Structures are given as structure tokens and as C-alpha cells.
Short mmCIF file of C-alpha atoms in Angstrom, two decimals:
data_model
loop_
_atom_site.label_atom_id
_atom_site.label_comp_id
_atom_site.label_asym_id
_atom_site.label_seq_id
_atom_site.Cartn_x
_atom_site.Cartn_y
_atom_site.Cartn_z
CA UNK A 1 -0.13 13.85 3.76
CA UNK A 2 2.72 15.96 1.88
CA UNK A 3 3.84 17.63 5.18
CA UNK A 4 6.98 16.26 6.56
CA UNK A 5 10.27 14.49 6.03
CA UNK A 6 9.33 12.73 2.99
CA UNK A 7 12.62 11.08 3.36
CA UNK A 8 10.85 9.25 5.42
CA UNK A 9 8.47 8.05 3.38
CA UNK A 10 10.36 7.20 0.19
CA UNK A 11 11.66 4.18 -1.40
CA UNK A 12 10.84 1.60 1.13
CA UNK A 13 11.20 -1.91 0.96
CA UNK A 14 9.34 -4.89 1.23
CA UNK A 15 9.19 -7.78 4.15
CA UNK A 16 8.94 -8.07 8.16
CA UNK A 17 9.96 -9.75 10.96
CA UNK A 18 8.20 -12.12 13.13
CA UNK A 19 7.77 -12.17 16.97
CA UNK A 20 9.80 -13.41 19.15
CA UNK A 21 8.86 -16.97 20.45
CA UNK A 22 9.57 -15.88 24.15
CA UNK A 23 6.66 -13.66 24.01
CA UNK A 24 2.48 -13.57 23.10
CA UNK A 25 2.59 -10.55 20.99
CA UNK A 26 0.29 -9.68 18.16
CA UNK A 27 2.16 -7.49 15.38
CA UNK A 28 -0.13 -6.54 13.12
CA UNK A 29 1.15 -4.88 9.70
CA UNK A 30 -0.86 -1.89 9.28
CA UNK A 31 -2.15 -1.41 5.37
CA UNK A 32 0.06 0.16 3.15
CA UNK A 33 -2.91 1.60 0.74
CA UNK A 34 -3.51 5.09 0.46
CA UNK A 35 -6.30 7.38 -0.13
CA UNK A 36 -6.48 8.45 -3.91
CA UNK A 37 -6.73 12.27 -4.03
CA UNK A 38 -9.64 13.65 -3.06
CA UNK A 39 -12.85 14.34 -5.08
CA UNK A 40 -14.44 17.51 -3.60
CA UNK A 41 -17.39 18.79 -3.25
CA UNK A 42 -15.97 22.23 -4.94
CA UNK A 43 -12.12 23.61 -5.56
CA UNK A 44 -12.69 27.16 -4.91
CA UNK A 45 -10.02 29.59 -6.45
CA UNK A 46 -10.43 32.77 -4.12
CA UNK A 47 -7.81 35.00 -5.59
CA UNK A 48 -5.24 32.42 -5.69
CA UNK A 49 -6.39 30.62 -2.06
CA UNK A 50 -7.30 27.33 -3.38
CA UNK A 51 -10.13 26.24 -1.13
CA UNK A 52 -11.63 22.38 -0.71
CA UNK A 53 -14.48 21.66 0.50
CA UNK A 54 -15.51 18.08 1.23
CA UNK A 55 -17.91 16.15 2.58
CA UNK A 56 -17.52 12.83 4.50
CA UNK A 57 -20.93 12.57 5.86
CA UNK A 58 -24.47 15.02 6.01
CA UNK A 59 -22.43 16.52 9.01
CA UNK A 60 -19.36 15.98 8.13
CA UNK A 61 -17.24 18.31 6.44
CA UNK A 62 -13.50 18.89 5.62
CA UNK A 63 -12.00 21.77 4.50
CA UNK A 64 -8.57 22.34 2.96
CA UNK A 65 -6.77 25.32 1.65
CA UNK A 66 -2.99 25.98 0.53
CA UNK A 67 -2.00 28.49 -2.00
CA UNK A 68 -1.16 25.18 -4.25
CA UNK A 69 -3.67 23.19 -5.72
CA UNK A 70 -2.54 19.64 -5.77
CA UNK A 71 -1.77 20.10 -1.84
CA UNK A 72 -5.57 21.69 -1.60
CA UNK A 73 -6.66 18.46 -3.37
CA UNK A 74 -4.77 16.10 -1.63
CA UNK A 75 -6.17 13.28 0.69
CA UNK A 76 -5.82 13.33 4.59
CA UNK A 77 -3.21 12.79 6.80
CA UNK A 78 -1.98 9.79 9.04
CA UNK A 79 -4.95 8.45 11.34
CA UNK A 80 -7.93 9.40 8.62
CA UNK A 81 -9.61 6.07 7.55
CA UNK A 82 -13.04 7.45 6.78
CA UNK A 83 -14.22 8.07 2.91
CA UNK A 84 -15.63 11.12 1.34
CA UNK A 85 -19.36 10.92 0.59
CA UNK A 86 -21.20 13.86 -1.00
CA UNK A 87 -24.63 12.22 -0.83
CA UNK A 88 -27.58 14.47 0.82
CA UNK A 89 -25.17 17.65 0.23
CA UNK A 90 -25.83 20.38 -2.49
CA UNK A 91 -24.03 23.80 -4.03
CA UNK A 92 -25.32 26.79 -4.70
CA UNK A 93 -23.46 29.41 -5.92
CA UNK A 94 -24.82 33.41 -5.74
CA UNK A 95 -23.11 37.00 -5.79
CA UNK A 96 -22.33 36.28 -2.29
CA UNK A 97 -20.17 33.44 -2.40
CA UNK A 98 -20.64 29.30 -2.61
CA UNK A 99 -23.15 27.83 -0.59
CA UNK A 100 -22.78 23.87 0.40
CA UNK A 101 -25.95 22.49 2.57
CA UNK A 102 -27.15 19.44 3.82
CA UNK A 103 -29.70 18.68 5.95
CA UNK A 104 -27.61 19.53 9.14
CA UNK A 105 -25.24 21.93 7.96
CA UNK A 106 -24.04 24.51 5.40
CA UNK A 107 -20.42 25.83 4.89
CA UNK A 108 -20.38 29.40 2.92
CA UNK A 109 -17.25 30.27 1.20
CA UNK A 110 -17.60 33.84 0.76
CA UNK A 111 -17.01 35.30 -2.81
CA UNK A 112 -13.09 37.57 -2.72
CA UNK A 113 -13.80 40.77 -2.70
CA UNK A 114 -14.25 43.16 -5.29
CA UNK A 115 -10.58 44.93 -6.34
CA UNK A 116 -10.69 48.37 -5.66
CA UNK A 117 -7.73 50.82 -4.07
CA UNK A 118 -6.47 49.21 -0.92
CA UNK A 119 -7.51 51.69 2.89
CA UNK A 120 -4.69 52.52 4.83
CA UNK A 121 -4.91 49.73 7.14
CA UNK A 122 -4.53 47.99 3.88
CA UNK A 123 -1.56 49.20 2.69
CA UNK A 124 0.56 49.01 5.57
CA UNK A 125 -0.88 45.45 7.32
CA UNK A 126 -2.38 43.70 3.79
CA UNK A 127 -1.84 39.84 4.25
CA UNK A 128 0.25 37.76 2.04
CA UNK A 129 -2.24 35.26 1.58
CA UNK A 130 -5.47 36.17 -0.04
CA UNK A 131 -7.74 36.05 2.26
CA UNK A 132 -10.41 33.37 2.53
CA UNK A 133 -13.87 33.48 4.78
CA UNK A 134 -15.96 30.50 5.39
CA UNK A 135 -18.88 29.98 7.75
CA UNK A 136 -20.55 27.00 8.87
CA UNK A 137 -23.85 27.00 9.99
CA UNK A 138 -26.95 25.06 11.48
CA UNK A 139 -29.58 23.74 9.35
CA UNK A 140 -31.58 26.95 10.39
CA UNK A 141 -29.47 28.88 9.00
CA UNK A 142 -27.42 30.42 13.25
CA UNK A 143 -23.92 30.28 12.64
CA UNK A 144 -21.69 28.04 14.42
CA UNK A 145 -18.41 28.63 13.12
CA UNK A 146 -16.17 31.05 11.27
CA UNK A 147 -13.05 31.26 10.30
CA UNK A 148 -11.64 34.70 9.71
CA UNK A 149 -8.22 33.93 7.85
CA UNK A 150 -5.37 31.31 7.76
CA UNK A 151 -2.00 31.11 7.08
CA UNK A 152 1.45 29.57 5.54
CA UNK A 153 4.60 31.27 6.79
CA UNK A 154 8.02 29.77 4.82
CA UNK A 155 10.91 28.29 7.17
CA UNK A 156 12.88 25.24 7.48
CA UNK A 157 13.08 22.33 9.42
CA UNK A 158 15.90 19.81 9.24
CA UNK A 159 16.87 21.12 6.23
CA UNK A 160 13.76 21.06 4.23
CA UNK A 161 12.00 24.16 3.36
CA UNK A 162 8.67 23.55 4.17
CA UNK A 163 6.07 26.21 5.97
CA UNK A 164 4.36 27.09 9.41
CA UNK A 165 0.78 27.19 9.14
CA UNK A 166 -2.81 27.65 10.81
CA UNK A 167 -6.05 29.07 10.82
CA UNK A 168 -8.12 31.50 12.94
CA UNK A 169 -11.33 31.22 13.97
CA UNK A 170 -14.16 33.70 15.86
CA UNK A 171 -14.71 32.81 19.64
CA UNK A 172 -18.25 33.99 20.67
CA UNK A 173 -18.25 35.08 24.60
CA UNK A 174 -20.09 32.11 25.80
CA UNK A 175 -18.28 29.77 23.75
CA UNK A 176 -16.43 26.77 25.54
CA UNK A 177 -13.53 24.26 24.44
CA UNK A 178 -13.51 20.42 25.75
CA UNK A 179 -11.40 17.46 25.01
CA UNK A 180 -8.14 17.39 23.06
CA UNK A 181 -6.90 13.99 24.58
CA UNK A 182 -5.32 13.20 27.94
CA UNK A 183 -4.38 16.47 30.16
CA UNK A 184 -3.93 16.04 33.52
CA UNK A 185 -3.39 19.34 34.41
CA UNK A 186 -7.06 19.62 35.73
CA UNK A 187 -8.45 21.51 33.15
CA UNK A 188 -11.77 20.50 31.83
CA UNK A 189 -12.69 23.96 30.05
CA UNK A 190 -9.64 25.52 27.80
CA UNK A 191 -11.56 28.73 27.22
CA UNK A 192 -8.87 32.12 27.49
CA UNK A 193 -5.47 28.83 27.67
CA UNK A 194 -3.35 27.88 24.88
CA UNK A 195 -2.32 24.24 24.60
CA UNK A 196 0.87 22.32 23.42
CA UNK A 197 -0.90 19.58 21.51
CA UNK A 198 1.78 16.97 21.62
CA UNK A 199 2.66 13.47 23.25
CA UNK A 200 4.86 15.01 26.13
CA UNK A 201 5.79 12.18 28.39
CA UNK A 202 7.69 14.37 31.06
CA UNK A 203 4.82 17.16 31.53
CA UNK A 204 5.06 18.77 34.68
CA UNK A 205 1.60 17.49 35.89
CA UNK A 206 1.89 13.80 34.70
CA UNK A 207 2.42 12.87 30.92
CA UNK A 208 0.11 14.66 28.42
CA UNK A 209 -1.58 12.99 25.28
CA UNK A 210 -3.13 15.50 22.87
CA UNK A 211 -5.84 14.44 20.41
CA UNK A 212 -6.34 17.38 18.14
CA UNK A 213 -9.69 16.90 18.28
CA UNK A 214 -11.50 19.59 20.18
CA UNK A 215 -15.63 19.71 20.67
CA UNK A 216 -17.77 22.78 22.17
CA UNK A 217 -20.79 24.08 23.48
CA UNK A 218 -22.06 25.34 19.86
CA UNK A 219 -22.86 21.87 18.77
CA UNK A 220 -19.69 21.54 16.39
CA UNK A 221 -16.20 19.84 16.76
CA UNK A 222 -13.04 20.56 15.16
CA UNK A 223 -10.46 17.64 13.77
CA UNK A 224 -7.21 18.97 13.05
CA UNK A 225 -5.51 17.19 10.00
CA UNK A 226 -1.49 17.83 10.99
CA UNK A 227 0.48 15.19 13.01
CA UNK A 228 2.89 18.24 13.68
CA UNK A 229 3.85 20.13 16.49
CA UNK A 230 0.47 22.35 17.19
CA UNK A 231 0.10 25.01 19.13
CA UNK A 232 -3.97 25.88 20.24
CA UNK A 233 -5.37 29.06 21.82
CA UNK A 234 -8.63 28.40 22.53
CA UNK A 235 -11.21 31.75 22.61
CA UNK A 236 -7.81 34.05 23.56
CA UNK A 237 -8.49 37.76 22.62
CA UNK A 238 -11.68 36.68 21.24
CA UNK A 239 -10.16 34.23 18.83
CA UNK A 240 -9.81 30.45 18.40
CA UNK A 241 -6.15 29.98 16.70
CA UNK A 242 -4.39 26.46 15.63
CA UNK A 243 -0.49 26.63 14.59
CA UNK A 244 1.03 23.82 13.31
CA UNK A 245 4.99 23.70 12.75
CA UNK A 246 5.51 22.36 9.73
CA UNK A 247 2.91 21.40 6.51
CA UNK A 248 2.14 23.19 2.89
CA UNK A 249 -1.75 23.50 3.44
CA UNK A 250 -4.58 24.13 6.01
CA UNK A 251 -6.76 21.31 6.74
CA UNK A 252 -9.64 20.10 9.12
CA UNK A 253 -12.81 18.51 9.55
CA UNK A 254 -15.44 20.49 11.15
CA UNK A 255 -18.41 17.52 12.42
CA UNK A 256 -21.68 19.27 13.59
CA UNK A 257 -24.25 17.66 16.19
CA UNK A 258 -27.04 18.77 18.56
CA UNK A 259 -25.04 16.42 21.39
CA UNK A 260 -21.32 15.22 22.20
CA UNK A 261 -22.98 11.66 21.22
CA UNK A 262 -23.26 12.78 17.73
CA UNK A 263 -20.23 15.04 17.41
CA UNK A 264 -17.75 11.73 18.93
CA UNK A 265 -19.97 9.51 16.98
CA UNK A 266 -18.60 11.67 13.96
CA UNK A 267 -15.19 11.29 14.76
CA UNK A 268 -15.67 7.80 14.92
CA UNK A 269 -16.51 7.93 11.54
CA UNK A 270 -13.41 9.42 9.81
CA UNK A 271 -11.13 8.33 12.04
CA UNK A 272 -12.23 4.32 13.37
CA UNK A 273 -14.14 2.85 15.75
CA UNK A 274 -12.09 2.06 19.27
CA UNK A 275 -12.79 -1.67 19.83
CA UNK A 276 -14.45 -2.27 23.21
CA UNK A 277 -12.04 -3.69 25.93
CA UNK A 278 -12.35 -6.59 27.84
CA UNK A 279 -13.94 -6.54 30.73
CA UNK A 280 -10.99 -6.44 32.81
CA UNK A 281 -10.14 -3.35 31.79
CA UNK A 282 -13.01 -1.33 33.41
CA UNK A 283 -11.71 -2.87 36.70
CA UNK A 284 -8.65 -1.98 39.15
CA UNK A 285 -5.56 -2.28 37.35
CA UNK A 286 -2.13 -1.85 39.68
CA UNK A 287 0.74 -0.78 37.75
CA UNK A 288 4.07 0.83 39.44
CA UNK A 289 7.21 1.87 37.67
CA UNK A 290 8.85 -2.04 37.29
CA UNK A 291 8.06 -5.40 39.31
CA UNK A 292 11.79 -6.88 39.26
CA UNK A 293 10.46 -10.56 39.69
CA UNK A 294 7.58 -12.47 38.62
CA UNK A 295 7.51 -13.48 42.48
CA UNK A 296 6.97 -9.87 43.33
CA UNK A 297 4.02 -9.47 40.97
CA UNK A 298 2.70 -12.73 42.79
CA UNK A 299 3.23 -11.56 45.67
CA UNK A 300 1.44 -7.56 45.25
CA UNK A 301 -1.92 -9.85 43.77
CA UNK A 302 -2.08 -12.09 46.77
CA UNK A 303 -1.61 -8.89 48.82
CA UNK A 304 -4.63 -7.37 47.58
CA UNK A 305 -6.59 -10.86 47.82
CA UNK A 306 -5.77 -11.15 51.60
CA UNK A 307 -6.81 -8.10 51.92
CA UNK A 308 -10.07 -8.78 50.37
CA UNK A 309 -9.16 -5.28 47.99
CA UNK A 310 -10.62 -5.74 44.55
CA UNK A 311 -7.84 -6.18 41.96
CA UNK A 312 -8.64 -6.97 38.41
CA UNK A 313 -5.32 -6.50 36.42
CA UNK A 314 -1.42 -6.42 37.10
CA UNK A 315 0.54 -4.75 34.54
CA UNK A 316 4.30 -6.04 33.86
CA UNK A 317 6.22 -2.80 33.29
CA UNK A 318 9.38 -2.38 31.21
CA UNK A 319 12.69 -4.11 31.79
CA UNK A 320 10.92 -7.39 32.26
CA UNK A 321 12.78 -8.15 29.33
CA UNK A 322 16.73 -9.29 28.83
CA UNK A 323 17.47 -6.50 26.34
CA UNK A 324 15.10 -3.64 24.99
CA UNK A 325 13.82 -4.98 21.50
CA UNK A 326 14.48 -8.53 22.48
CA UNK A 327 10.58 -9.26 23.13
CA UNK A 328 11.40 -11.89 25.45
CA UNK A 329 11.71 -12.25 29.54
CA UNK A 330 14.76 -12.54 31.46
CA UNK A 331 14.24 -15.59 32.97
CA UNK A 332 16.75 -14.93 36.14
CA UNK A 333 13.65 -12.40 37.35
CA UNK A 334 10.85 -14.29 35.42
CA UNK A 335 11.55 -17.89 34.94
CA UNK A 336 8.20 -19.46 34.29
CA UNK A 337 5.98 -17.16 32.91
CA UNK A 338 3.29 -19.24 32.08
CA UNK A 339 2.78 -20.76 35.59
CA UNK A 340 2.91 -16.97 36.92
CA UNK A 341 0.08 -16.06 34.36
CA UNK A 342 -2.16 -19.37 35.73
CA UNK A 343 -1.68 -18.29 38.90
CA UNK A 344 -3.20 -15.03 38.57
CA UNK A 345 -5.83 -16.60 36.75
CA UNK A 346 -7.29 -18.70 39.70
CA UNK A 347 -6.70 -15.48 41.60
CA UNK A 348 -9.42 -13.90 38.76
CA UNK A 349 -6.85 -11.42 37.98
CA UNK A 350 -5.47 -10.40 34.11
CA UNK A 351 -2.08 -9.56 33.33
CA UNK A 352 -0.39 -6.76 31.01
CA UNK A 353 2.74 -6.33 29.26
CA UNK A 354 4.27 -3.24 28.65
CA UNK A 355 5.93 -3.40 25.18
CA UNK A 356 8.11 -0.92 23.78
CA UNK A 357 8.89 -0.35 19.92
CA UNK A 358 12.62 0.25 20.87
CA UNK A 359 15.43 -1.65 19.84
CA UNK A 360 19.05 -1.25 21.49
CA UNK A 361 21.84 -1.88 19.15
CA UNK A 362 22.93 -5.06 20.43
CA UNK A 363 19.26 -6.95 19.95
CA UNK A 364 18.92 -9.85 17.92
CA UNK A 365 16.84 -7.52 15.40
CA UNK A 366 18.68 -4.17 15.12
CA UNK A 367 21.02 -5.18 12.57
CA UNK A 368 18.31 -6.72 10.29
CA UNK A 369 15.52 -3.51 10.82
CA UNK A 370 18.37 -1.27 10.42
CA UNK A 371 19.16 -2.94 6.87
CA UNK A 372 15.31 -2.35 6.19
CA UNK A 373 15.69 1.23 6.92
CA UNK A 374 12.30 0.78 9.31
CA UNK A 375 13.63 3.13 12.14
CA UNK A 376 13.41 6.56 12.78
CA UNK A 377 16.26 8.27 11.15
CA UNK A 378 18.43 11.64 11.95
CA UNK A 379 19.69 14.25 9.31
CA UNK A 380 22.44 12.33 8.38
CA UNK A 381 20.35 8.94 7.43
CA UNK A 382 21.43 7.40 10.83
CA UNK A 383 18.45 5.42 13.06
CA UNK A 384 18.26 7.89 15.96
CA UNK A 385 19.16 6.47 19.00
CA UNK A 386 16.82 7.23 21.87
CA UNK A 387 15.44 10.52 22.57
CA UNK A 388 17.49 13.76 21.78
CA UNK A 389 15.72 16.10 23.90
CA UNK A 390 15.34 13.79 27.31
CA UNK A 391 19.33 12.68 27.04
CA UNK A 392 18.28 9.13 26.25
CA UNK A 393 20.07 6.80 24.55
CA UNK A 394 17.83 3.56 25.13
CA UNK A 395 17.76 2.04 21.40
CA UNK A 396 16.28 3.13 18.09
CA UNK A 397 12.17 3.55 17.40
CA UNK A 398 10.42 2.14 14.82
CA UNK A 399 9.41 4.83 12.01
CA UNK A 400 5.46 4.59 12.21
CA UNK A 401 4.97 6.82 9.17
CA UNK A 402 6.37 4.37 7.17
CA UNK A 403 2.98 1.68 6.06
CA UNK A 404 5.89 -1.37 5.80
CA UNK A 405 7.35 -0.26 8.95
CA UNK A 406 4.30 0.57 11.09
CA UNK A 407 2.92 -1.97 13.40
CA UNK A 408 0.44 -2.10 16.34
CA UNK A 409 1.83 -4.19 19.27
CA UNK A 410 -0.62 -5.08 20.93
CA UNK A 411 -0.21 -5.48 25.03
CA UNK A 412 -0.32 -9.10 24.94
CA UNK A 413 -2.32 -10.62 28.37
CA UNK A 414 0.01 -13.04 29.92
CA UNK A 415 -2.43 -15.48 30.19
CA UNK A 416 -0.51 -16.90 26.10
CA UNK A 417 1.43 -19.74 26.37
CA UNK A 418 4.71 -18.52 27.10
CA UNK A 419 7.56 -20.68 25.70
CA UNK A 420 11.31 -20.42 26.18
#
């Protein structure tokens, strides 16, 4: 996706780095491949709007539009997998505008309107966009969505010049918003609330994970295609609005079904299917902040045994470790790892590691994924060191939007062979 600090995303090198012995981690390199550009359905010119409209299954259908055409043509962003496929769809095209339909759905693209001398709400309030209006409906023809306008506003972040941008939508009266990833604020409806969709780890009610993925009662669901900061107001004023801070085009996925099955069985489709997790995982798992010792850990699980409290996983918290992004244990608090895994495996209970994609300066691999240029970076080219905005200074992160750099950790069980 052309939307942010393509600095980041230039000019990278080849190679990686292989676990640490001391610990059972999988680190998997993500693929590198792209999508090629996209093959729409239709590029609609609508007075200079350049409109996209593609489909991915028979209910299924994204929708891009950016005032430049290779951006309005351009593939999806980070965490899209699925391909386009136009098969079941059709377009029509009349006086009134385009018409794509399946079998499920239709999206009309109204046609621009006809020039003519501009009213006086016109000339005083006339957008700087030309304007575009697109409906999707129901097989049946009832509407289920429409978006009234969108937008690109210029600015600059970090130096680039780049653009704010978003897209408004109607919000019927009896219209109500679900989902949009972990909230723990208690809110299960989002009707008349605007939400920061971000990954904010010190939110006032516990930490917040937003999946800009948002499903309702019309029998439609909305995927958001911009990693950036977003801003959602969900049926506010009787509008739907989604802001994002920074990108050079409008784009989304709109997935239609009769029940949240279908509409999550969508999203499964352009975005992955979730691998089940063990069995384990269903269970109780007791986490706190740290266990200091492997002792301790023993000693919480035979707790819960004596007790006769069920207890299916412990979870080994940060600072297990003898630096942050050496991958290892510090064997003063943990000095036999494996025997403290078998243990809790005659107990019946599982283990999990916390693992961190943080490296201090003084690891063993700073120096050499530094010389890669695989961490985040500031303005001036520098890996960033910790977080800016929580005054932490706890090692450099590993740039995920770079393919060579980007790896999936997984929480290793401790149940591996741990060797020193």
C-alpha cells in the first residue's frame, strides 16, 4: 500500500538471523511477494474521482478511490491475502450510473452530475473533490449501504507530504455497529461513539486492540484498508465517518451476508483463516505481570492443584530473559527450564512464553539487525529506541512493514527442549 514512510520500505536487503539456542521459538519469515496491481471490475472516472470497484468474492466487494489513478488501481494494504475474483458478477451501465450485481449484491456508482451553474450552497461550501456516490444493495434490490462523499485533505507527517483521508457513509436510525477488535471499555453497540482505532496498550480501561473491521445489523460489514491512525464515528449526526491520518486514496471492502456467520466467514476470506488453538487454550490460563523464578511458577500451579482449582496454562511473562532481545532465560531465576516444563506436564498444565520483538542495544543481535536496517527507524535514519510517547527506552522494534524484516514469533509452549 503507497501510504506511509516508504523509507521504510525501500532498498532492503537480503538474509536473517536464527533463534537463539536457549529458547523454543518458531520465527517464521513472512513472504516477501506482493499483490500485482489490481484488475477491476471497472475504473470509473467521475469528474476526475477515479473510482475502483472490485470484486473478491459474489459478496465481496472492494472499493477504492483517490483523485490519482495508479493509487485507485493499486493492490491492498498490509494484512490482505485474499485474491480478486470477478466470477458470478456483471456491469451494466445506464443514464443513471454503473451498475455491478451478483447474486447477493450490487454496488451503483452513480453517473456525476450534469454541469450546470453551481446554487448558492454551491458556491460558497462546493467540495474540492468531485464528488462520488455509490450504493450497495441486497440482491432484491433494499439498500444497505451508501456512501455520501469522501475525502483527501494535504498535510505532512514526518516530513513527507502525504494526505488525511476518509469516507462518509448514511446511518439509518435503527442501524447498529459491532466489533472493531478488543475494547474493554464495555461497549458492545458503538452506535452515536467515535472510536480511536489503534493498538493503545495504556487505555484507561485496560489495553485496546482495534480491528478495523466493523459488522452491523443491515447484513453488511465494513473492512477498512489503512494501517494508519483511524478515527470512527459510528451513526453520529446521522452519519457513519472513517478518518485515517495519513494515505493518498480511499479504500475498503464492503462483505454482505444474511448472518455474522457469513459476514466473518467473508473476512476470513480476504484476510486468512485464524488457525484453531490447542486445546489448552480454551481452558484457565493464569498470567500476572512477571513470575521472578521458575520455582514461583511451580509453586502458583501446585497451588491451584491443592486446591483442586482447574488450571490449564501458566504464562511466563517478560523479563524471564537475561537481556531484552537475548531470547534466552536467565538461569539465576530459571535454571532448568526443561525440568520446570515436565513438571507442569504431569501436573496437565501448558506453559507460555511471552516474547517480545525488542532488542536493547547491548544484545548479542542489535549490532547485526541494526546493520540490516530491520528496525523501526526515526527521522534521522536512527532505530528508535523504545517508545517516544510512553518515555520508554527498552530497546529497538523490529520494522514489520518491511517483508525481510517481518516475522511471526510464535509463543513457544515450554514443553521444547530447552538447552543452555
Amino acid at each position: 500500500m503507497p501510504l506511509t514512510r516508504r523509507s521504510f520500505l525501500d532498498n532492503r536487503p537480503s538474509g536473517w538471523i536464527r533463534p537463539a539456542k536457549a529458547v523454543c521459538l518458531a520465527l517464521i519469515l513472512a513472504t516477501a511477494g506482493r499483490l500485482a496491481v489490481a484488475t477491476p471490475l471497472a475504473l470509473l472516472d467521475r469528474g476526475g474521482s477515479q473510482v475502483s470497484i472490485e470484486s473478491y468474492a459474489p459478496n465481496i466487494v472492494r472499493i477504492t478511490i483517490s483523485a490519482d489513478k495508479d493509487s485507485a488501481l493499486a493492490p491492498p494494504g498490509l494484512g490482505i491475502i485474499g485474491a480478486a475474483d470477478a466470477t458470478g458478477w456483471q456491469h451494466r451501465i445506464s443514464a443513471s450510473g454503473d451498475e455491478f450485481s451478483s447474486d447477493i449484491m450490487s454496488v451503483e456508482v452513480k453517473a456525476p452530475p450534469s454541469p450546470g451553474a453551481p446554487s448558492q450552497m454551491e458556491r460558497y461550501f462546493a467540495p474540492s473533490l468531485p464528488p462520488v456516490s455509490l450504493t450497495i444493495r441486497k440482491a432484491g434490490g433494499a439498500p444497505i449501504l451508501h456512501m455520501s462523499g469522501w475525502e483527501m485533505a494535504p498535510h505532512t507527517v514526518n516530513g513527507e507530504k502525504t494526505f488525511r483521508v476518509g469516507a462518509t457513509f448514511d446511518a439509518p436510525a435503527d442501524e447498529h455497529y459491532y466489533g472493531l477488535g478488543q475494547n474493554q471499555e464495555g461497549i458492545l453497540d458503538y452506535r452515536g461513539r467515535t472510536i480511536d482505532c489503534k493498538h493503545l496498550y495504556d487505555a484507561p480501561a485496560g489495553e485496546t486492540v482495534c480491528v478495523p473491521f466493523m459488522v452491523t445489523n443491515r447484513g453488511y460489514g465494513i473492512v477498512w484498508d489503512n494501517p494508519s491512525e483511524t478515527v470512527i464515528s459510528a451513526g453520529l449526526h446521522g452519519h457513519t465517518t472513517w478518518r485515517s491520518a495519513v494515505g493518498e486514496r480511499v479504500s475498503y471492502f464492503v462483505i454482505a451476508g444474511a448472518t455474522l456467520d457469513e459476514l466473518y466467514a467473508g473476512y476470513r476470506r480476504i484476510s486468512g483463516a485464524t488457525p484453531l488453538p490447542p486445546k489448552a487454550a480454551f481452558g484457565y490460563i493464569q498470567s500476572k505481570a512477571r513470575y521472578e523464578t521458575q520455582q514461583e511458577i511451580l509453586d502458583v500451579a501446585a497451588g491451584y492443584r491443592a486446591r483442586g482449582y482447574p488450571l490449564d496454562v501458566m504464562v511466563v511473562d517478560w523479563f524471564y530473559w537475561t537481556r531484552m532481545g537475548q531470547l534466552d532465560f536467565d538461569p539465576s531465576g530459571f535454571p532448568d527450564p526443561a525440568a520446570m516444563n515436565q513438571k507442569l506436564h504431569d501436573q496437565g498444565v501448558h506453559s507460555i512464553i511471552s516474547v517480545w520483538p525488542r532488542f536493547e542495544k547491548e544484545s548479542r543481535y542489535f549490532d547485526f539487525l541494526a546493520a540490516q536496517g530491520w528496525f523501526l527507524r526515526d527521522r534521522n535514519g536512527n532505530p528508535a529506541d523504545g517508545l517516544a510517547e510512553r518515555s520508554d527506552r527498552a530497546g529497538a522494534l523490529i520494522d514489520s512493514t518491511n517483508p525481510q524484516a517481518k516475522v511471526t514469533v510464535s509463543s513457544a509452549a515450554l514443553h521444547c527442549s530447552f538447552s543452555r
